[in-house]
mmCIF file of C-alpha atoms in Angstrom:
data_model
loop_
_atom_site.group_PDB
_atom_site.id
_atom_site.type_symbol
_atom_site.label_atom_id
_atom_site.label_comp_id
_atom_site.label_asym_id
_atom_site.label_seq_id
_atom_site.Cartn_x
_atom_site.Cartn_y
_atom_site.Cartn_z
ATOM 1 C CA MET A 328 89.899 99.355 134.924
ATOM 2 C CA SER A 329 91.998 96.704 133.174
ATOM 3 C CA SER A 330 94.118 97.466 130.117
ATOM 4 C CA GLN A 331 91.804 95.297 127.985
ATOM 5 C CA GLN A 332 88.764 97.303 129.103
ATOM 6 C CA ARG A 333 90.526 100.601 128.383
ATOM 7 C CA SER A 334 91.513 99.331 124.916
ATOM 8 C CA ALA A 335 87.955 98.224 124.168
ATOM 9 C CA GLY A 336 86.626 101.587 125.353
ATOM 10 C CA ALA A 337 89.036 103.468 123.109
ATOM 11 C CA ARG A 338 88.025 101.389 120.096
ATOM 12 C CA SER A 339 84.354 102.001 120.842
ATOM 13 C CA ALA A 340 84.894 105.762 121.187
ATOM 14 C CA SER A 341 86.862 105.848 117.934
ATOM 15 C CA TRP A 342 84.104 103.958 116.097
ATOM 16 C CA LEU A 343 81.417 106.286 117.449
ATOM 17 C CA HIS A 344 83.449 109.328 116.385
ATOM 18 C CA CYS A 345 83.731 107.968 112.838
ATOM 19 C CA ARG A 346 79.976 107.443 112.711
ATOM 20 C CA GLU A 347 79.334 110.989 113.953
ATOM 21 C CA VAL A 348 81.464 112.632 111.270
ATOM 22 C CA GLY A 349 79.713 110.657 108.551
ATOM 23 C CA GLY A 350 81.801 107.500 108.130
ATOM 24 C CA TYR A 351 83.857 108.143 105.033
ATOM 25 C CA GLY A 352 83.331 111.902 105.143
ATOM 26 C CA CYS A 353 86.085 114.370 104.444
ATOM 27 C CA GLN A 354 87.808 113.698 107.782
ATOM 28 C CA SER A 355 87.533 109.954 108.279
ATOM 29 C CA ALA A 356 89.168 107.921 105.508
ATOM 30 C CA ALA A 357 92.057 106.768 107.659
ATOM 31 C CA ARG A 358 93.115 103.160 108.130
ATOM 32 C CA GLY A 359 91.006 101.298 110.635
ATOM 33 C CA VAL A 360 87.767 103.189 110.014
ATOM 34 C CA ASP A 361 84.815 100.817 110.167
ATOM 35 C CA ARG A 362 83.407 100.735 106.646
ATOM 36 C CA GLN A 363 80.152 99.056 107.639
ATOM 37 C CA GLY A 364 78.817 102.273 109.171
ATOM 38 C CA ALA A 365 79.851 104.316 106.155
ATOM 39 C CA ARG A 366 78.381 102.084 103.472
ATOM 40 C CA PRO A 367 75.698 103.785 101.323
ATOM 41 C CA GLY A 368 72.215 102.340 101.336
ATOM 42 C CA CYS A 369 72.672 100.538 98.013
ATOM 43 C CA TRP A 370 75.538 98.448 99.430
ATOM 44 C CA PRO A 371 74.428 95.006 100.644
ATOM 45 C CA ALA A 372 74.678 94.323 104.358
ATOM 46 C CA GLY A 373 77.630 92.293 105.553
ATOM 47 C CA ARG A 374 80.568 92.475 107.868
ATOM 48 C CA ARG A 375 83.646 94.404 106.832
ATOM 49 C CA ARG A 376 86.392 92.290 105.293
ATOM 50 C CA SER A 377 89.682 93.178 103.715
ATOM 51 C CA GLU A 378 89.869 93.285 99.934
ATOM 52 C CA GLY A 379 92.027 90.168 99.823
ATOM 53 C CA GLN A 380 89.691 88.187 102.085
ATOM 54 C CA ALA A 381 86.629 89.249 100.103
ATOM 55 C CA CYS A 382 88.134 88.376 96.734
ATOM 56 C CA ARG A 383 89.460 85.021 97.947
ATOM 57 C CA ALA A 384 86.060 84.140 99.398
ATOM 58 C CA GLU A 385 84.331 84.986 96.131
ATOM 59 C CA LEU A 386 86.828 83.065 94.010
ATOM 60 C CA ASP A 387 86.940 80.024 96.310
ATOM 61 C CA GLY A 388 83.240 79.937 97.063
ATOM 62 C CA GLY A 389 83.865 80.229 100.789
ATOM 63 C CA GLY A 390 82.745 82.649 103.439
ATOM 64 C CA GLY A 391 79.079 82.476 102.514
ATOM 65 C CA PRO A 392 77.388 83.540 99.279
ATOM 66 C CA ALA A 393 79.396 85.964 97.174
ATOM 67 C CA PRO A 394 77.701 89.305 96.501
ATOM 68 C CA GLN A 395 76.857 89.720 92.821
ATOM 69 C CA ILE A 396 75.983 92.708 90.715
ATOM 70 C CA GLY A 397 72.876 90.912 89.459
ATOM 71 C CA GLY A 398 71.513 90.382 92.972
ATOM 72 C CA ASP A 399 71.882 92.610 95.982
ATOM 73 C CA LEU A 400 73.393 95.591 94.189
ATOM 74 C CA LEU A 401 70.829 95.957 91.428
ATOM 75 C CA ALA A 402 68.023 95.198 93.857
ATOM 76 C CA GLY A 403 69.299 97.974 96.113
ATOM 77 C CA ALA A 404 69.480 100.364 93.168
ATOM 78 C CA GLU A 405 65.914 99.585 92.134
ATOM 79 C CA GLU A 406 64.696 100.053 95.685
ATOM 80 C CA ALA A 407 66.380 103.467 95.851
ATOM 81 C CA ARG A 408 64.794 104.470 92.530
ATOM 82 C CA ARG A 409 61.361 103.555 93.869
ATOM 83 C CA ASN A 410 61.873 105.547 97.051
ATOM 84 C CA LEU A 411 63.103 108.918 95.865
ATOM 85 C CA ARG A 412 62.670 111.676 98.442
ATOM 86 C CA TRP A 413 62.392 115.144 96.923
ATOM 87 C CA SER A 414 63.646 118.404 98.417
ATOM 88 C CA THR A 415 63.612 121.919 97.002
ATOM 89 C CA GLY A 416 66.905 123.096 95.547
ATOM 90 C CA THR A 417 67.687 126.758 94.881
ATOM 91 C CA VAL A 418 70.319 127.949 92.416
ATOM 92 C CA VAL A 419 72.968 130.018 94.200
ATOM 93 C CA GLU A 420 75.307 130.435 91.220
ATOM 94 C CA ASN A 421 75.253 129.495 87.544
ATOM 95 C CA ARG A 422 78.715 130.149 86.145
ATOM 96 C CA ALA A 423 80.614 129.094 83.054
ATOM 97 C CA ALA A 424 82.915 126.099 83.485
ATOM 98 C CA SER A 425 84.281 126.064 79.917
ATOM 99 C CA ALA A 426 85.740 128.638 77.540
ATOM 100 C CA ASP A 427 82.664 128.595 75.288
ATOM 101 C CA GLY A 428 80.277 128.868 78.250
ATOM 102 C CA ASN A 429 78.262 125.778 77.334
ATOM 103 C CA VAL A 430 79.409 123.789 80.360
ATOM 104 C CA ARG A 431 77.831 125.259 83.497
ATOM 105 C CA LEU A 432 78.813 124.806 87.130
ATOM 106 C CA MET A 433 75.605 124.971 89.135
ATOM 107 C CA VAL A 434 75.933 125.767 92.840
ATOM 108 C CA MET A 435 72.747 124.505 94.482
ATOM 109 C CA SER A 436 71.342 125.026 97.965
ATOM 110 C CA VAL A 437 69.219 122.019 98.989
ATOM 111 C CA GLU A 438 66.755 122.387 101.857
ATOM 112 C CA ASP A 439 68.144 120.515 104.854
ATOM 113 C CA HIS A 440 66.309 121.821 107.900
ATOM 114 C CA VAL A 441 66.313 119.396 110.824
ATOM 115 C CA ASP A 442 63.829 119.400 113.688
ATOM 116 C CA TYR A 443 64.931 118.216 117.105
ATOM 117 C CA LEU A 444 62.920 116.667 119.912
ATOM 118 C CA GLU A 445 63.647 117.994 123.391
ATOM 119 C CA GLY A 446 63.486 115.814 126.482
ATOM 120 C CA ARG A 447 64.178 115.949 130.192
ATOM 121 C CA LYS A 448 66.942 113.352 130.180
ATOM 122 C CA VAL A 449 68.162 113.658 126.610
ATOM 123 C CA LYS A 450 68.978 117.192 125.569
ATOM 124 C CA ARG A 451 68.274 116.887 121.840
ATOM 125 C CA ILE A 452 67.249 114.037 119.545
ATOM 126 C CA GLN A 453 67.262 114.464 115.765
ATOM 127 C CA LYS A 454 63.702 113.907 114.586
ATOM 128 C CA ALA A 455 64.512 112.847 111.024
ATOM 129 C CA PRO A 456 67.602 112.234 108.860
ATOM 130 C CA ARG A 457 69.269 115.213 107.220
ATOM 131 C CA TRP A 458 69.635 115.424 103.446
ATOM 132 C CA ILE A 459 73.408 115.396 103.829
ATOM 133 C CA ASP A 460 73.319 112.084 105.725
ATOM 134 C CA ASP A 461 72.808 110.176 102.451
ATOM 135 C CA TYR A 462 76.048 111.518 100.983
ATOM 136 C CA LYS A 463 78.881 109.100 101.737
ATOM 137 C CA LEU A 464 81.406 109.033 98.895
ATOM 138 C CA PRO A 465 82.467 110.848 95.706
ATOM 139 C CA GLY A 466 80.692 109.452 92.671
ATOM 140 C CA GLN A 467 77.163 109.646 94.046
ATOM 141 C CA PHE A 468 74.299 111.186 92.048
ATOM 142 C CA VAL A 469 71.094 113.116 92.557
ATOM 143 C CA ALA A 470 67.923 113.048 90.494
ATOM 144 C CA VAL A 471 66.600 116.473 89.491
ATOM 145 C CA ARG A 472 63.255 117.500 88.001
ATOM 146 C CA PRO A 473 61.356 120.763 87.410
ATOM 147 C CA LEU A 474 59.708 122.220 90.486
ATOM 148 C CA GLY A 475 56.113 121.115 90.943
ATOM 149 C CA SER A 476 56.320 118.214 88.493
ATOM 150 C CA ASP A 477 52.879 116.619 88.259
ATOM 151 C CA VAL A 478 54.318 113.104 88.306
ATOM 152 C CA SER A 479 54.562 110.263 90.799
ATOM 153 C CA ASP A 480 57.787 110.054 92.798
ATOM 154 C CA ASN A 481 58.255 106.530 91.477
ATOM 155 C CA GLU A 482 58.101 107.497 87.803
ATOM 156 C CA PRO A 483 61.465 106.361 86.296
ATOM 157 C CA SER A 484 61.142 108.087 82.924
ATOM 158 C CA PRO A 485 64.134 110.295 82.012
ATOM 159 C CA LYS A 486 61.568 112.725 80.589
ATOM 160 C CA THR A 487 60.472 113.314 84.172
ATOM 161 C CA TRP A 488 63.810 113.498 85.954
ATOM 162 C CA LYS A 489 67.487 113.274 85.166
ATOM 163 C CA LEU A 490 70.420 111.789 87.107
ATOM 164 C CA LEU A 491 73.373 114.164 87.586
ATOM 165 C CA ALA A 492 76.614 113.522 89.435
ATOM 166 C CA ILE A 493 77.458 115.576 92.510
ATOM 167 C CA SER A 494 80.774 117.227 91.637
ATOM 168 C CA SER A 495 81.763 118.439 95.121
ATOM 169 C CA SER A 496 81.197 117.247 98.660
ATOM 170 C CA PRO A 497 78.307 118.930 100.517
ATOM 171 C CA TYR A 498 80.470 118.703 103.630
ATOM 172 C CA GLU A 499 82.655 121.533 102.281
ATOM 173 C CA ALA A 500 79.956 124.095 103.082
ATOM 174 C CA ARG A 501 79.399 122.499 106.494
ATOM 175 C CA ARG A 502 82.951 123.424 107.422
ATOM 176 C CA GLU A 503 81.952 127.073 107.078
ATOM 177 C CA SER A 504 78.832 126.720 109.210
ATOM 178 C CA ALA A 505 77.556 123.509 110.775
ATOM 179 C CA LEU A 506 74.221 125.192 111.538
ATOM 180 C CA LEU A 507 73.121 125.806 107.949
ATOM 181 C CA ASP A 508 69.544 124.812 107.145
ATOM 182 C CA ALA A 509 70.711 123.848 103.656
ATOM 183 C CA SER A 510 73.336 121.654 102.027
ATOM 184 C CA ILE A 511 75.419 123.234 99.264
ATOM 185 C CA ILE A 512 76.308 121.036 96.293
ATOM 186 C CA GLU A 513 77.884 121.655 92.896
ATOM 187 C CA ILE A 514 76.758 120.030 89.652
ATOM 188 C CA LEU A 515 78.359 120.202 86.197
ATOM 189 C CA THR A 516 75.924 120.209 83.293
ATOM 190 C CA ASP A 517 75.964 120.853 79.545
ATOM 191 C CA ARG A 518 73.684 123.735 78.579
ATOM 192 C CA GLY A 519 71.422 123.331 75.595
ATOM 193 C CA GLY A 520 71.174 119.544 75.484
ATOM 194 C CA GLU A 521 67.828 117.930 74.766
ATOM 195 C CA ASP A 522 67.505 116.783 78.378
ATOM 196 C CA ASP A 523 69.056 119.868 79.978
ATOM 197 C CA ILE A 524 67.105 120.885 83.064
ATOM 198 C CA LEU A 525 69.530 123.130 84.931
ATOM 199 C CA GLY A 526 71.669 124.989 82.406
ATOM 200 C CA ASP A 527 69.495 128.085 81.940
ATOM 201 C CA LEU A 528 68.359 128.535 85.541
ATOM 202 C CA ALA A 529 69.368 131.898 87.034
ATOM 203 C CA PRO A 530 70.289 132.453 90.699
ATOM 204 C CA GLY A 531 67.120 132.128 92.727
ATOM 205 C CA GLY A 532 65.606 129.584 90.355
ATOM 206 C CA GLN A 533 64.272 126.464 92.014
ATOM 207 C CA ILE A 534 64.174 122.784 91.146
ATOM 208 C CA GLU A 535 63.420 119.539 92.942
ATOM 209 C CA VAL A 536 66.411 117.456 94.046
ATOM 210 C CA SER A 537 66.385 113.882 95.353
ATOM 211 C CA GLN A 538 68.520 112.422 98.116
ATOM 212 C CA ALA A 539 72.095 111.384 97.232
ATOM 213 C CA LEU A 540 72.003 108.072 95.344
ATOM 214 C CA GLY A 541 74.433 105.318 94.436
ATOM 215 C CA ARG A 542 77.507 103.677 95.941
ATOM 216 C CA GLY A 543 80.184 106.025 94.642
ATOM 217 C CA PHE A 544 83.015 104.423 92.661
ATOM 218 C CA ALA A 545 82.804 100.687 93.301
ATOM 219 C CA SER A 546 83.692 97.377 91.685
ATOM 220 C CA LEU A 547 81.224 95.405 89.587
ATOM 221 C CA PHE A 548 82.871 92.184 90.723
ATOM 222 C CA SER A 549 83.096 92.610 94.494
ATOM 223 C CA SER A 550 80.876 94.615 96.815
ATOM 224 C CA TYR A 551 83.777 95.004 99.219
ATOM 225 C CA VAL A 552 86.071 96.780 96.759
ATOM 226 C CA GLY A 553 85.720 100.474 95.974
ATOM 227 C CA LEU A 554 87.372 103.844 96.351
ATOM 228 C CA PRO A 555 87.595 103.547 100.181
ATOM 229 C CA SER A 556 89.441 100.217 99.961
ATOM 230 C CA ALA A 557 91.796 101.664 97.320
ATOM 231 C CA LEU A 558 92.623 104.529 99.691
ATOM 232 C CA GLU A 559 93.113 102.194 102.638
ATOM 233 C CA ASP A 560 95.501 100.071 100.565
ATOM 234 C CA ARG A 561 97.241 103.219 99.253
ATOM 235 C CA ARG A 562 96.845 102.194 95.625
ATOM 236 C CA PRO A 563 97.794 104.404 92.658
ATOM 237 C CA LEU A 564 94.673 105.766 90.942
ATOM 238 C CA LEU A 565 94.044 106.022 87.191
ATOM 239 C CA MET A 566 90.894 107.949 86.194
ATOM 240 C CA LEU A 567 89.382 107.697 82.707
ATOM 241 C CA CYS A 568 86.436 109.876 81.682
ATOM 242 C CA ALA A 569 84.675 111.324 78.646
ATOM 243 C CA GLY A 570 82.572 114.471 78.424
ATOM 244 C CA THR A 571 81.033 116.578 81.157
ATOM 245 C CA PRO A 572 79.030 113.677 82.676
ATOM 246 C CA GLY A 573 82.272 111.735 82.996
ATOM 247 C CA LEU A 574 84.359 114.518 84.524
ATOM 248 C CA SER A 575 81.731 115.615 87.046
ATOM 249 C CA PRO A 576 82.003 112.659 89.484
ATOM 250 C CA LEU A 577 85.797 112.571 89.131
ATOM 251 C CA ARG A 578 85.961 116.254 90.053
ATOM 252 C CA SER A 579 84.449 115.335 93.415
ATOM 253 C CA VAL A 580 87.091 112.608 93.770
ATOM 254 C CA LEU A 581 89.917 115.080 93.110
ATOM 255 C CA LYS A 582 88.438 117.560 95.600
ATOM 256 C CA TRP A 583 88.238 114.899 98.335
ATOM 257 C CA ALA A 584 90.857 115.408 101.051
ATOM 258 C CA PRO A 585 91.865 111.698 101.365
ATOM 259 C CA VAL A 586 92.591 111.556 97.618
ATOM 260 C CA GLN A 587 94.569 114.793 97.782
ATOM 261 C CA ALA A 588 96.609 113.300 100.625
ATOM 262 C CA LEU A 589 97.236 110.129 98.604
ATOM 263 C CA ALA A 590 98.499 112.224 95.664
ATOM 264 C CA THR A 591 101.489 113.340 97.744
ATOM 265 C CA THR A 592 102.844 109.792 97.972
ATOM 266 C CA ARG A 593 101.278 107.680 95.197
ATOM 267 C CA PRO A 594 100.763 108.245 91.440
ATOM 268 C CA ILE A 595 97.364 109.622 90.416
ATOM 269 C CA ALA A 596 96.458 110.392 86.795
ATOM 270 C CA ILE A 597 93.295 111.512 84.991
ATOM 271 C CA VAL A 598 92.696 111.081 81.251
ATOM 272 C CA TYR A 599 89.832 113.333 80.129
ATOM 273 C CA ILE A 600 88.238 113.328 76.657
ATOM 274 C CA ALA A 601 86.461 116.537 75.587
ATOM 275 C CA HIS A 602 84.899 117.502 72.249
ATOM 276 C CA THR A 603 87.108 120.561 71.642
ATOM 277 C CA PRO A 604 89.563 122.679 73.646
ATOM 278 C CA VAL A 605 86.968 125.438 74.100
ATOM 279 C CA SER A 606 84.336 123.007 75.381
ATOM 280 C CA ALA A 607 86.621 121.309 77.917
ATOM 281 C CA ALA A 608 85.233 121.602 81.442
ATOM 282 C CA CYS A 609 86.996 122.938 84.547
ATOM 283 C CA LEU A 610 90.006 124.215 82.606
ATOM 284 C CA GLN A 611 90.847 126.658 85.403
ATOM 285 C CA GLU A 612 91.164 123.757 87.873
ATOM 286 C CA TRP A 613 93.661 121.662 85.916
ATOM 287 C CA ASP A 614 96.681 123.556 87.245
ATOM 288 C CA ALA A 615 95.479 123.072 90.814
ATOM 289 C CA TRP A 616 95.192 119.326 90.186
ATOM 290 C CA ARG A 617 98.704 119.259 88.758
ATOM 291 C CA ASP A 618 100.020 121.237 91.732
ATOM 292 C CA MET A 619 98.746 118.586 94.119
ATOM 293 C CA GLY A 620 100.565 115.861 92.165
ATOM 294 C CA VAL A 621 97.969 114.634 89.644
ATOM 295 C CA LYS A 622 98.954 113.974 86.025
ATOM 296 C CA VAL A 623 96.297 115.545 83.780
ATOM 297 C CA VAL A 624 96.038 114.250 80.194
ATOM 298 C CA THR A 625 93.416 115.862 77.919
ATOM 299 C CA LEU A 626 92.290 114.453 74.576
ATOM 300 C CA TYR A 627 89.970 116.077 72.026
ATOM 301 C CA LEU A 628 87.457 114.394 69.734
ATOM 302 C CA ARG A 629 87.312 117.250 67.231
ATOM 303 C CA GLN A 630 90.719 118.444 66.158
ATOM 304 C CA ASP A 631 92.137 119.601 62.820
ATOM 305 C CA GLY A 632 88.682 119.545 61.240
ATOM 306 C CA ASP A 633 87.956 115.962 62.316
ATOM 307 C CA GLU A 634 84.209 115.593 62.901
ATOM 308 C CA ASP A 635 84.292 111.950 64.045
ATOM 309 C CA VAL A 636 82.774 111.802 67.543
ATOM 310 C CA SER A 637 81.768 108.136 67.427
ATOM 311 C CA ASP A 638 82.382 105.572 70.152
ATOM 312 C CA GLY A 639 85.164 104.159 68.008
ATOM 313 C CA ARG A 640 86.916 107.527 68.058
ATOM 314 C CA VAL A 641 86.697 107.630 71.877
ATOM 315 C CA LYS A 642 88.166 104.134 72.083
ATOM 316 C CA ASP A 643 90.992 104.956 69.651
ATOM 317 C CA LEU A 644 91.960 108.081 71.599
ATOM 318 C CA LEU A 645 92.094 106.214 74.898
ATOM 319 C CA GLU A 646 93.999 103.246 73.532
ATOM 320 C CA THR A 647 96.545 105.466 71.812
ATOM 321 C CA SER A 648 97.039 107.583 74.921
ATOM 322 C CA ILE A 649 97.312 104.933 77.607
ATOM 323 C CA PHE A 650 98.565 101.857 75.759
ATOM 324 C CA GLU A 651 100.570 102.951 72.733
ATOM 325 C CA SER A 652 102.134 106.415 73.183
ATOM 326 C CA ASN A 653 105.549 106.608 74.865
ATOM 327 C CA ASN A 654 105.495 104.111 77.720
ATOM 328 C CA GLY A 655 101.719 104.223 78.017
ATOM 329 C CA LEU A 656 100.431 103.078 81.379
ATOM 330 C CA SER A 657 103.914 102.677 82.804
ATOM 331 C CA ASP A 658 104.594 106.362 82.176
ATOM 332 C CA LEU A 659 101.239 107.442 83.642
ATOM 333 C CA MET A 660 101.346 105.256 86.727
ATOM 334 C CA GLY A 661 105.043 104.945 87.401
ATOM 335 C CA GLY A 662 105.230 101.290 86.421
ATOM 336 C CA SER A 663 102.917 100.057 89.209
ATOM 337 C CA LEU A 664 100.171 98.672 86.966
ATOM 338 C CA ALA A 665 99.265 95.571 88.958
ATOM 339 C CA GLU A 666 98.696 97.632 92.093
ATOM 340 C CA CYS A 667 96.584 100.463 90.697
ATOM 341 C CA ALA A 668 92.819 101.006 90.861
ATOM 342 C CA VAL A 669 91.064 102.411 87.779
ATOM 343 C CA LEU A 670 88.048 104.746 88.002
ATOM 344 C CA MET A 671 85.931 105.064 84.838
ATOM 345 C CA SER A 672 82.972 107.349 84.126
ATOM 346 C CA GLY A 673 81.200 108.771 81.091
ATOM 347 C CA LEU A 674 82.564 106.129 78.706
ATOM 348 C CA PRO A 675 80.163 104.407 76.285
ATOM 349 C CA GLY A 676 79.444 100.839 77.402
ATOM 350 C CA SER A 677 81.289 99.126 74.550
ATOM 351 C CA VAL A 678 84.310 101.377 75.042
ATOM 352 C CA ALA A 679 84.398 100.743 78.799
ATOM 353 C CA THR A 680 84.275 96.982 78.157
ATOM 354 C CA ASP A 681 87.124 97.042 75.629
ATOM 355 C CA ILE A 682 89.297 99.311 77.784
ATOM 356 C CA ALA A 683 88.628 97.135 80.848
ATOM 357 C CA ASN A 684 89.788 94.058 78.920
ATOM 358 C CA ARG A 685 92.964 95.823 77.777
ATOM 359 C CA LEU A 686 93.696 96.968 81.322
ATOM 360 C CA ALA A 687 93.232 93.420 82.608
ATOM 361 C CA GLN A 688 95.705 92.189 79.990
ATOM 362 C CA GLN A 689 98.159 94.797 81.278
ATOM 363 C CA GLY A 690 97.917 93.321 84.786
ATOM 364 C CA VAL A 691 95.211 95.451 86.435
ATOM 365 C CA ALA A 692 92.977 93.256 88.607
ATOM 366 C CA ARG A 693 89.384 93.249 87.323
ATOM 367 C CA GLU A 694 87.949 93.755 90.794
ATOM 368 C CA ARG A 695 89.803 97.082 90.958
ATOM 369 C CA LEU A 696 88.025 98.503 87.893
ATOM 370 C CA LEU A 697 85.653 100.937 89.582
ATOM 371 C CA PHE A 698 82.481 102.496 88.148
ATOM 372 C CA CYS A 699 79.819 104.819 89.529
ATOM 373 C CA GLU A 700 77.175 104.735 86.791
ATOM 374 C CA PHE A 701 75.604 101.277 86.935
ATOM 375 C CA PHE A 702 73.144 102.640 89.509
#
């Protein structure tokens, strides 16, 4: 066998291994991993290109039609909404995730039994996809609804079902036992809200859970730029979030092994806005994040008797923290503003727009402003 054949065989084996472990799963975010096989279903089809090539092609008009948020991405999101597949989820734990107990960390077991076909020549063939196969990246969501809802699967009304971010990778439980007939996920939720579905469920309670949805944290301006490309390029990460819905997807980012590895060599910071100190979520995990090298900045909407919880208050807190206090962004990110990627979740739309514009003025490339909620 020639050296070229051996090299081609090695590349093929490496690619197949990456596909088997789930593409960008917890063990496969290294340089050289083929992103095409790991792309969630909402991502438009297309060959893998580097971030620089993709952005140049979109700016110059070359390399074929540029992917746009108004086209392929939104069409893919709508298609996923129309094709929700429901499984039964069982509450394993319902524990407090804040000092006042109103933020709940729900540990859910989602049915994930897989049947195999046996053959004479092929030992085992998986008959249908597993639930876990739809989970690709931190920042994905699930839809949840009460068990036995008498409504069509295609009904998009929030009164019927609610989108909640997955706040930990289901692959974590698979490390304990690859033969589980269920996938274990964690979801952060506020108890007592008008659309709260999970908060009061006790262990053993059941609910219907959809497949994992969305593209994770990705750019609105380029379909080829997202959290995986930021990790490949070893970019500093700045995370901005507000409330429990904002922190939940970023918790899954901070629990992801490739991000934890990046934190040992590159600056990573999270700015989290909560209503009050006692309602702040995941307080017990902040020290662990700091220990792995993440700068944790917490801001509170209600302090010293201030009852202003408007969008303007959220914007003022963020702008003061990251643009005006001390050295602002330079202090948070070590001066490497032009190179960093920014992950945003839970921010009101007008606030996200204003903060994105300020970040762009500070030198952050717009295509590296990453969101997970436009699904």
